[in-house]
C-alpha positions as a printed Julia matrix, in Angstrom:
94×3 Matrix{Float64}:
 95.37  -17.16  -14.26
 93.14  -14.46  -14.11
 90.08  -14.64  -16.36
 90.1   -11.86  -19.08
 86.64  -10.74  -18.28
 88.1    -9.71  -14.59
 91.18   -7.85  -15.53
 89.09   -4.49  -16.23
 86.62   -4.72  -13.47
 88.1    -6.77  -10.68
 91.94   -6.24  -10.19
 93.55   -4.75   -8.13
 90.89   -5.44   -5.61
 91.68   -2.42   -3.34
 91.63    0.17   -5.89
 88.38   -1.27   -7.25
 86.56   -1.09   -3.92
 88.01    2.52   -3.48
 88.06    4.16   -6.82
 89.84    7.35   -6.68
 88.01    9.23   -9.88
 84.61    8.94  -11.5
 86.82    7.29  -14.63
 88.18    4.77  -12.21
 84.67    3.94  -10.59
 83.47    3.09  -14.27
 85.8     0.25  -14.64
 85.06   -1.23  -11.06
 82.92   -4.44  -10.51
 82.41   -3.75   -6.98
 81.45   -0.13   -7.35
 78.24    1.87   -8.91
 78.75    5.43   -8.66
 77.76    9.01   -9.08
 80.47   11.49   -8.37
 78.65   12.42   -5.28
 78.71    9.06   -3.71
 82.61    8.25   -4.43
 83.39    9.06   -1.06
 79.74    8.09    0.58
 81.32    5.93    3.73
 78.4     3.32    3.47
 79.1     2.69   -0.17
 82.61    2.52    0.18
 82.05   -0.1     2.88
 79.54   -2.08    0.87
 82.15   -2.06   -2.08
 84.63   -3.43    0.34
 82.63   -6.48    0.7
 82.26   -7.15   -2.99
 84.67  -10.26   -4.25
 84.77  -10.46   -7.96
 85.6   -13.89   -9.22
 85.4   -15.76  -12.56
 82.45  -17.79  -13.18
 83.03  -20.89  -15.93
 79.8   -20.35  -17.79
 80.01  -16.68  -18.18
 83.83  -16.8   -19.19
 83.16  -19.49  -21.97
 81.0   -16.79  -23.46
 84.09  -14.37  -23.76
 84.55  -12.43  -26.22
 81.33  -13.06  -28.02
 79.55  -11.96  -24.85
 80.62   -9.79  -21.78
 78.35  -12.04  -19.54
 78.22  -11.72  -15.5
 76.93  -13.4   -12.53
 75.95  -11.88   -9.38
 75.68  -14.01   -6.17
 74.87  -12.12   -2.72
 74.8   -14.06    0.52
 72.29  -12.64    2.79
 72.78  -12.14    6.8
 70.43  -15.17    7.17
 73.02  -17.4     5.23
 70.86  -17.32    1.95
 72.6   -17.18   -1.39
 70.94  -15.23   -4.11
 71.9   -15.41   -7.61
 71.05  -13.42  -10.96
 72.68  -14.21  -14.51
 73.11  -11.79  -17.4
 74.27  -13.39  -20.82
 75.61  -10.17  -22.43
 76.17   -6.5   -20.93
 74.21   -3.54  -22.71
 77.6    -2.43  -23.89
 79.23   -5.89  -24.76
 79.2    -7.38  -28.4
 76.03   -9.28  -27.78
 73.78   -6.03  -27.55
 74.57   -4.88  -30.95
């Protein structure tokens, strides 16, 4: 089952990695954008490497908070992680 918090920003993956419009990009976990960068090959290549997966601790906070975790694997094999308890636009920001 897909976590409720991922439905908006993660699926379908192919569309989220290559948003067609600025509006679609606003709801894309893998893609941060300006209109000029929507078709930038380097950014599209980076977005294609992003996978949105459920995090049990972040999911447990929903719907009270829209939490997130970013995990990045470096070329050297190290894993970096950053957690956000609630997004600026989420219910916890009020």
